[in-house]
PDB file of C-alpha atoms in Angstrom:
ATOM      1  CA  UNK A 296     195.974  41.142 167.791  1.00 64.00           C
ATOM      2  CA  UNK A 297     195.822  37.479 167.008  1.00 75.00           C
ATOM      3  CA  UNK A 298     193.164  35.365 165.343  1.00 78.00           C
ATOM      4  CA  UNK A 299     193.158  33.184 168.473  1.00 80.00           C
ATOM      5  CA  UNK A 300     192.328  36.138 170.716  1.00 77.00           C
ATOM      6  CA  UNK A 301     189.654  37.412 168.311  1.00 78.00           C
ATOM      7  CA  UNK A 302     188.034  33.964 168.124  1.00 79.00           C
ATOM      8  CA  UNK A 303     188.068  33.661 171.923  1.00 84.00           C
ATOM      9  CA  UNK A 304     186.592  37.146 172.394  1.00 79.00           C
ATOM     10  CA  UNK A 305     183.902  36.435 169.783  1.00 80.00           C
ATOM     11  CA  UNK A 306     183.117  33.024 171.239  1.00 85.00           C
ATOM     12  CA  UNK A 307     183.898  31.221 167.997  1.00 85.00           C
ATOM     13  CA  UNK A 308     186.719  29.303 166.368  1.00 84.00           C
ATOM     14  CA  UNK A 309     189.601  30.260 164.092  1.00 81.00           C
ATOM     15  CA  UNK A 310     188.195  28.172 161.222  1.00 84.00           C
ATOM     16  CA  UNK A 311     184.866  29.994 161.559  1.00 84.00           C
ATOM     17  CA  UNK A 312     186.674  33.338 161.247  1.00 81.00           C
ATOM     18  CA  UNK A 313     188.686  32.156 158.258  1.00 83.00           C
ATOM     19  CA  UNK A 314     185.501  31.015 156.498  1.00 83.00           C
ATOM     20  CA  UNK A 315     184.384  34.636 156.451  1.00 85.00           C
ATOM     21  CA  UNK A 316     187.708  36.521 156.198  1.00 81.00           C
ATOM     22  CA  UNK A 317     190.749  35.371 154.230  1.00 81.00           C
ATOM     23  CA  UNK A 318     193.326  36.804 156.610  1.00 78.00           C
ATOM     24  CA  UNK A 319     193.866  38.796 159.779  1.00 75.00           C
ATOM     25  CA  UNK A 320     194.308  41.917 157.630  1.00 74.00           C
ATOM     26  CA  UNK A 321     191.014  41.227 155.861  1.00 79.00           C
ATOM     27  CA  UNK A 322     189.252  40.825 159.212  1.00 79.00           C
ATOM     28  CA  UNK A 323     190.855  43.949 160.693  1.00 72.00           C
ATOM     29  CA  UNK A 324     190.044  46.199 157.736  1.00 71.00           C
ATOM     30  CA  UNK A 325     186.501  44.830 157.592  1.00 72.00           C
ATOM     31  CA  UNK A 326     186.148  45.803 161.266  1.00 69.00           C
ATOM     32  CA  UNK A 327     187.619  49.249 160.583  1.00 65.00           C
ATOM     33  CA  UNK A 328     185.211  49.714 157.669  1.00 63.00           C
ATOM     34  CA  UNK A 329     182.329  48.936 160.029  1.00 61.00           C
ATOM     35  CA  UNK A 330     183.598  51.592 162.445  1.00 55.00           C
ATOM     36  CA  UNK A 331     183.479  54.289 159.789  1.00 57.00           C
ATOM     37  CA  UNK A 332     181.036  57.020 160.551  1.00 55.00           C
ATOM     38  CA  UNK A 333     178.032  56.740 158.282  1.00 60.00           C
ATOM     39  CA  UNK A 334     178.474  59.553 155.856  1.00 65.00           C
ATOM     40  CA  UNK A 335     175.491  61.628 154.898  1.00 68.00           C
ATOM     41  CA  UNK A 336     174.984  62.024 151.180  1.00 76.00           C
ATOM     42  CA  UNK A 337     176.744  65.049 149.769  1.00 81.00           C
ATOM     43  CA  UNK A 338     174.399  67.990 149.348  1.00 80.00           C
ATOM     44  CA  UNK A 339     173.194  69.210 146.020  1.00 87.00           C
ATOM     45  CA  UNK A 340     174.750  72.498 145.100  1.00 88.00           C
ATOM     46  CA  UNK A 341     178.052  73.899 144.084  1.00 91.00           C
ATOM     47  CA  UNK A 342     181.249  71.866 144.051  1.00 94.00           C
ATOM     48  CA  UNK A 343     182.485  74.108 146.874  1.00 93.00           C
ATOM     49  CA  UNK A 344     179.473  73.215 149.023  1.00 93.00           C
ATOM     50  CA  UNK A 345     180.081  69.547 148.300  1.00 94.00           C
ATOM     51  CA  UNK A 346     183.805  69.864 149.038  1.00 95.00           C
ATOM     52  CA  UNK A 347     183.104  71.497 152.401  1.00 94.00           C
ATOM     53  CA  UNK A 348     180.589  68.758 153.257  1.00 93.00           C
ATOM     54  CA  UNK A 349     183.034  65.987 152.339  1.00 93.00           C
ATOM     55  CA  UNK A 350     185.806  67.538 154.440  1.00 94.00           C
ATOM     56  CA  UNK A 351     183.432  68.050 157.405  1.00 91.00           C
ATOM     57  CA  UNK A 352     182.678  64.343 157.310  1.00 88.00           C
ATOM     58  CA  UNK A 353     186.393  63.534 157.051  1.00 88.00           C
ATOM     59  CA  UNK A 354     187.152  65.765 160.033  1.00 89.00           C
ATOM     60  CA  UNK A 355     184.448  64.044 162.087  1.00 85.00           C
ATOM     61  CA  UNK A 356     185.932  60.641 161.258  1.00 82.00           C
ATOM     62  CA  UNK A 357     189.415  61.710 162.298  1.00 83.00           C
ATOM     63  CA  UNK A 358     188.275  63.343 165.530  1.00 82.00           C
ATOM     64  CA  UNK A 359     186.191  60.457 166.797  1.00 77.00           C
ATOM     65  CA  UNK A 360     187.787  58.641 169.750  1.00 73.00           C
ATOM     66  CA  UNK A 361     190.998  56.953 168.617  1.00 72.00           C
ATOM     67  CA  UNK A 362     190.396  57.958 164.975  1.00 75.00           C
ATOM     68  CA  UNK A 363     193.943  59.130 164.342  1.00 80.00           C
ATOM     69  CA  UNK A 364     195.426  56.462 166.608  1.00 80.00           C
ATOM     70  CA  UNK A 365     193.840  53.804 164.440  1.00 79.00           C
ATOM     71  CA  UNK A 366     195.744  55.133 161.429  1.00 83.00           C
ATOM     72  CA  UNK A 367     198.964  54.946 163.453  1.00 83.00           C
ATOM     73  CA  UNK A 368     198.296  51.321 164.348  1.00 81.00           C
ATOM     74  CA  UNK A 369     197.708  50.425 160.704  1.00 82.00           C
ATOM     75  CA  UNK A 370     200.963  52.139 159.714  1.00 88.00           C
ATOM     76  CA  UNK A 371     202.888  50.467 162.533  1.00 86.00           C
ATOM     77  CA  UNK A 372     201.703  47.050 161.346  1.00 83.00           C
ATOM     78  CA  UNK A 373     202.942  47.620 157.780  1.00 85.00           C
ATOM     79  CA  UNK A 374     206.117  45.552 158.227  1.00 87.00           C
ATOM     80  CA  UNK A 375     204.360  42.732 160.059  1.00 83.00           C
ATOM     81  CA  UNK A 376     201.047  42.655 158.173  1.00 81.00           C
ATOM     82  CA  UNK A 377     201.501  44.471 154.839  1.00 80.00           C
ATOM     83  CA  UNK A 378     198.052  43.465 153.614  1.00 81.00           C
ATOM     84  CA  UNK A 379     196.510  45.477 156.436  1.00 82.00           C
ATOM     85  CA  UNK A 380     197.791  48.765 155.007  1.00 85.00           C
ATOM     86  CA  UNK A 381     196.905  47.718 151.455  1.00 84.00           C
ATOM     87  CA  UNK A 382     193.336  46.872 152.445  1.00 82.00           C
ATOM     88  CA  UNK A 383     193.050  49.995 154.627  1.00 83.00           C
ATOM     89  CA  UNK A 384     194.030  52.098 151.622  1.00 88.00           C
ATOM     90  CA  UNK A 385     191.576  50.241 149.409  1.00 85.00           C
ATOM     91  CA  UNK A 386     188.600  50.324 151.802  1.00 82.00           C
ATOM     92  CA  UNK A 387     189.099  53.592 153.690  1.00 83.00           C
ATOM     93  CA  UNK A 388     191.563  55.931 151.971  1.00 88.00           C
ATOM     94  CA  UNK A 389     190.665  55.462 148.305  1.00 91.00           C
ATOM     95  CA  UNK A 390     186.911  56.086 148.684  1.00 89.00           C
ATOM     96  CA  UNK A 391     187.590  59.475 150.363  1.00 91.00           C
ATOM     97  CA  UNK A 392     190.181  60.466 147.757  1.00 95.00           C
ATOM     98  CA  UNK A 393     187.832  59.364 144.969  1.00 95.00           C
ATOM     99  CA  UNK A 394     185.026  61.462 146.417  1.00 94.00           C
ATOM    100  CA  UNK A 395     187.142  64.612 146.692  1.00 96.00           C
ATOM    101  CA  UNK A 396     188.679  64.019 143.243  1.00 97.00           C
ATOM    102  CA  UNK A 397     185.170  63.688 141.830  1.00 96.00           C
ATOM    103  CA  UNK A 398     184.123  66.979 143.392  1.00 96.00           C
ATOM    104  CA  UNK A 399     187.138  68.709 141.855  1.00 97.00           C
ATOM    105  CA  UNK A 400     186.247  67.100 138.503  1.00 96.00           C
ATOM    106  CA  UNK A 401     182.763  68.629 138.878  1.00 95.00           C
ATOM    107  CA  UNK A 402     184.368  72.016 139.517  1.00 96.00           C
ATOM    108  CA  UNK A 403     186.562  71.613 136.431  1.00 96.00           C
ATOM    109  CA  UNK A 404     183.539  70.612 134.291  1.00 95.00           C
ATOM    110  CA  UNK A 405     181.686  73.683 135.568  1.00 94.00           C
ATOM    111  CA  UNK A 406     184.569  75.851 134.368  1.00 95.00           C
ATOM    112  CA  UNK A 407     185.610  76.855 137.870  1.00 96.00           C
ATOM    113  CA  UNK A 408     189.164  75.470 137.773  1.00 96.00           C
ATOM    114  CA  UNK A 409     192.193  76.378 135.741  1.00 95.00           C
ATOM    115  CA  UNK A 410     192.713  73.820 132.972  1.00 93.00           C
ATOM    116  CA  UNK A 411     196.186  73.080 134.353  1.00 94.00           C
ATOM    117  CA  UNK A 412     194.992  72.707 137.962  1.00 96.00           C
ATOM    118  CA  UNK A 413     196.674  69.696 139.570  1.00 97.00           C
ATOM    119  CA  UNK A 414     193.782  67.742 141.028  1.00 96.00           C
ATOM    120  CA  UNK A 415     196.002  65.122 142.703  1.00 96.00           C
ATOM    121  CA  UNK A 416     198.075  67.775 144.471  1.00 97.00           C
ATOM    122  CA  UNK A 417     194.905  69.589 145.565  1.00 98.00           C
ATOM    123  CA  UNK A 418     193.465  66.375 147.047  1.00 97.00           C
ATOM    124  CA  UNK A 419     196.723  65.713 148.906  1.00 97.00           C
ATOM    125  CA  UNK A 420     196.814  69.252 150.279  1.00 97.00           C
ATOM    126  CA  UNK A 421     193.200  69.121 151.439  1.00 97.00           C
ATOM    127  CA  UNK A 422     193.423  65.714 153.119  1.00 96.00           C
ATOM    128  CA  UNK A 423     197.040  65.933 154.229  1.00 95.00           C
ATOM    129  CA  UNK A 424     196.491  69.221 156.012  1.00 95.00           C
ATOM    130  CA  UNK A 425     194.410  67.433 158.656  1.00 93.00           C
ATOM    131  CA  UNK A 426     197.178  64.906 159.363  1.00 92.00           C
ATOM    132  CA  UNK A 427     199.832  67.619 159.459  1.00 93.00           C
ATOM    133  CA  UNK A 428     197.798  69.669 161.909  1.00 92.00           C
ATOM    134  CA  UNK A 429     197.277  66.656 164.168  1.00 89.00           C
ATOM    135  CA  UNK A 430     200.951  65.670 164.080  1.00 90.00           C
ATOM    136  CA  UNK A 431     201.888  69.254 164.927  1.00 92.00           C
ATOM    137  CA  UNK A 432     200.038  68.682 168.185  1.00 90.00           C
ATOM    138  CA  UNK A 433     197.513  71.449 167.763  1.00 89.00           C
ATOM    139  CA  UNK A 434     193.741  71.045 167.540  1.00 88.00           C
ATOM    140  CA  UNK A 435     191.998  70.893 164.183  1.00 89.00           C
ATOM    141  CA  UNK A 436     189.698  73.887 164.624  1.00 88.00           C
ATOM    142  CA  UNK A 437     186.137  73.965 163.351  1.00 83.00           C
ATOM    143  CA  UNK A 438     187.110  76.629 160.802  1.00 93.00           C
ATOM    144  CA  UNK A 439     190.049  74.595 159.439  1.00 95.00           C
ATOM    145  CA  UNK A 440     187.979  73.392 156.504  1.00 96.00           C
ATOM    146  CA  UNK A 441     187.161  76.925 155.398  1.00 96.00           C
ATOM    147  CA  UNK A 442     190.797  77.978 155.782  1.00 96.00           C
ATOM    148  CA  UNK A 443     192.359  75.091 153.877  1.00 96.00           C
ATOM    149  CA  UNK A 444     189.743  75.130 151.106  1.00 96.00           C
ATOM    150  CA  UNK A 445     190.294  78.870 150.653  1.00 95.00           C
ATOM    151  CA  UNK A 446     194.066  78.393 150.315  1.00 96.00           C
ATOM    152  CA  UNK A 447     193.805  75.477 147.890  1.00 97.00           C
ATOM    153  CA  UNK A 448     190.995  77.124 145.920  1.00 96.00           C
ATOM    154  CA  UNK A 449     193.132  80.225 145.316  1.00 94.00           C
ATOM    155  CA  UNK A 450     195.715  77.963 143.692  1.00 95.00           C
ATOM    156  CA  UNK A 451     193.385  76.013 141.414  1.00 96.00           C
ATOM    157  CA  UNK A 452     190.460  78.326 140.672  1.00 95.00           C
ATOM    158  CA  UNK A 453     190.148  79.866 137.253  1.00 92.00           C
ATOM    159  CA  UNK A 454     189.566  83.257 138.864  1.00 78.00           C
ATOM    160  CA  UNK A 455     192.002  83.137 141.776  1.00 58.00           C
ATOM    161  CA  UNK A 456     190.969  86.610 142.938  1.00 58.00           C
ATOM    162  CA  UNK A 457     187.533  85.233 143.763  1.00 51.00           C
ATOM    163  CA  UNK A 458     187.510  83.571 147.173  1.00 51.00           C
ATOM    164  CA  UNK A 459     185.121  80.752 148.026  1.00 51.00           C
ATOM    165  CA  UNK A 460     181.929  81.963 149.664  1.00 49.00           C
ATOM    166  CA  UNK A 461     182.227  82.075 153.464  1.00 46.00           C
ATOM    167  CA  UNK A 462     180.676  79.090 155.170  1.00 45.00           C
ATOM    168  CA  UNK A 463     178.166  79.577 157.945  1.00 45.00           C
ATOM    169  CA  UNK A 464     177.842  75.917 158.885  1.00 39.00           C
ATOM    170  CA  UNK A 465     179.071  75.372 162.433  1.00 36.00           C
ATOM    171  CA  UNK A 466     177.613  71.920 163.077  1.00 34.00           C
ATOM    172  CA  UNK A 467     181.039  70.630 164.092  1.00 36.00           C
ATOM    173  CA  UNK A 468     182.081  73.688 166.069  1.00 34.00           C
ATOM    174  CA  UNK A 469     182.114  71.737 169.319  1.00 33.00           C
ATOM    175  CA  UNK A 470     184.912  69.536 167.945  1.00 35.00           C
ATOM    176  CA  UNK A 471     188.354  70.865 168.689  1.00 31.00           C
TER     177      UNK A 471
END
């Protein structure tokens, strides 16, 4: 990807692009941000309901055409265009992590989590499980969210014997 080729494809000039975006990385991450699936607002309700909804949206983003491949491209460009990964983290990764961290903070405030529960580790386990599954070369099943939330919840919940309520939502069941 070059600024010359982008300008030619867009029917404009390099200076016109640079008036709007400071760098190729800025332009690329702005384009990636525009490709993000519009996320519905999180539902009212329990932190568990909100966590499931956030992870459903995350799963949809990853499973869209070339969703995971896009992440690979950003990582592959790290040595050549380090700002691309920095801006990708800032514009794409951090908002998702902040949302899930906030939901776990809600659960803690509601007295649902152990005081010593490691929120950062829980966020990494929840999000990272999708990448691990993909890299393993197996589909991310529709019920993955329920499975991974149940495992993580048992580790952080104040009453670890109590499992999260089963989820009946199968809106994404056609995704494999």
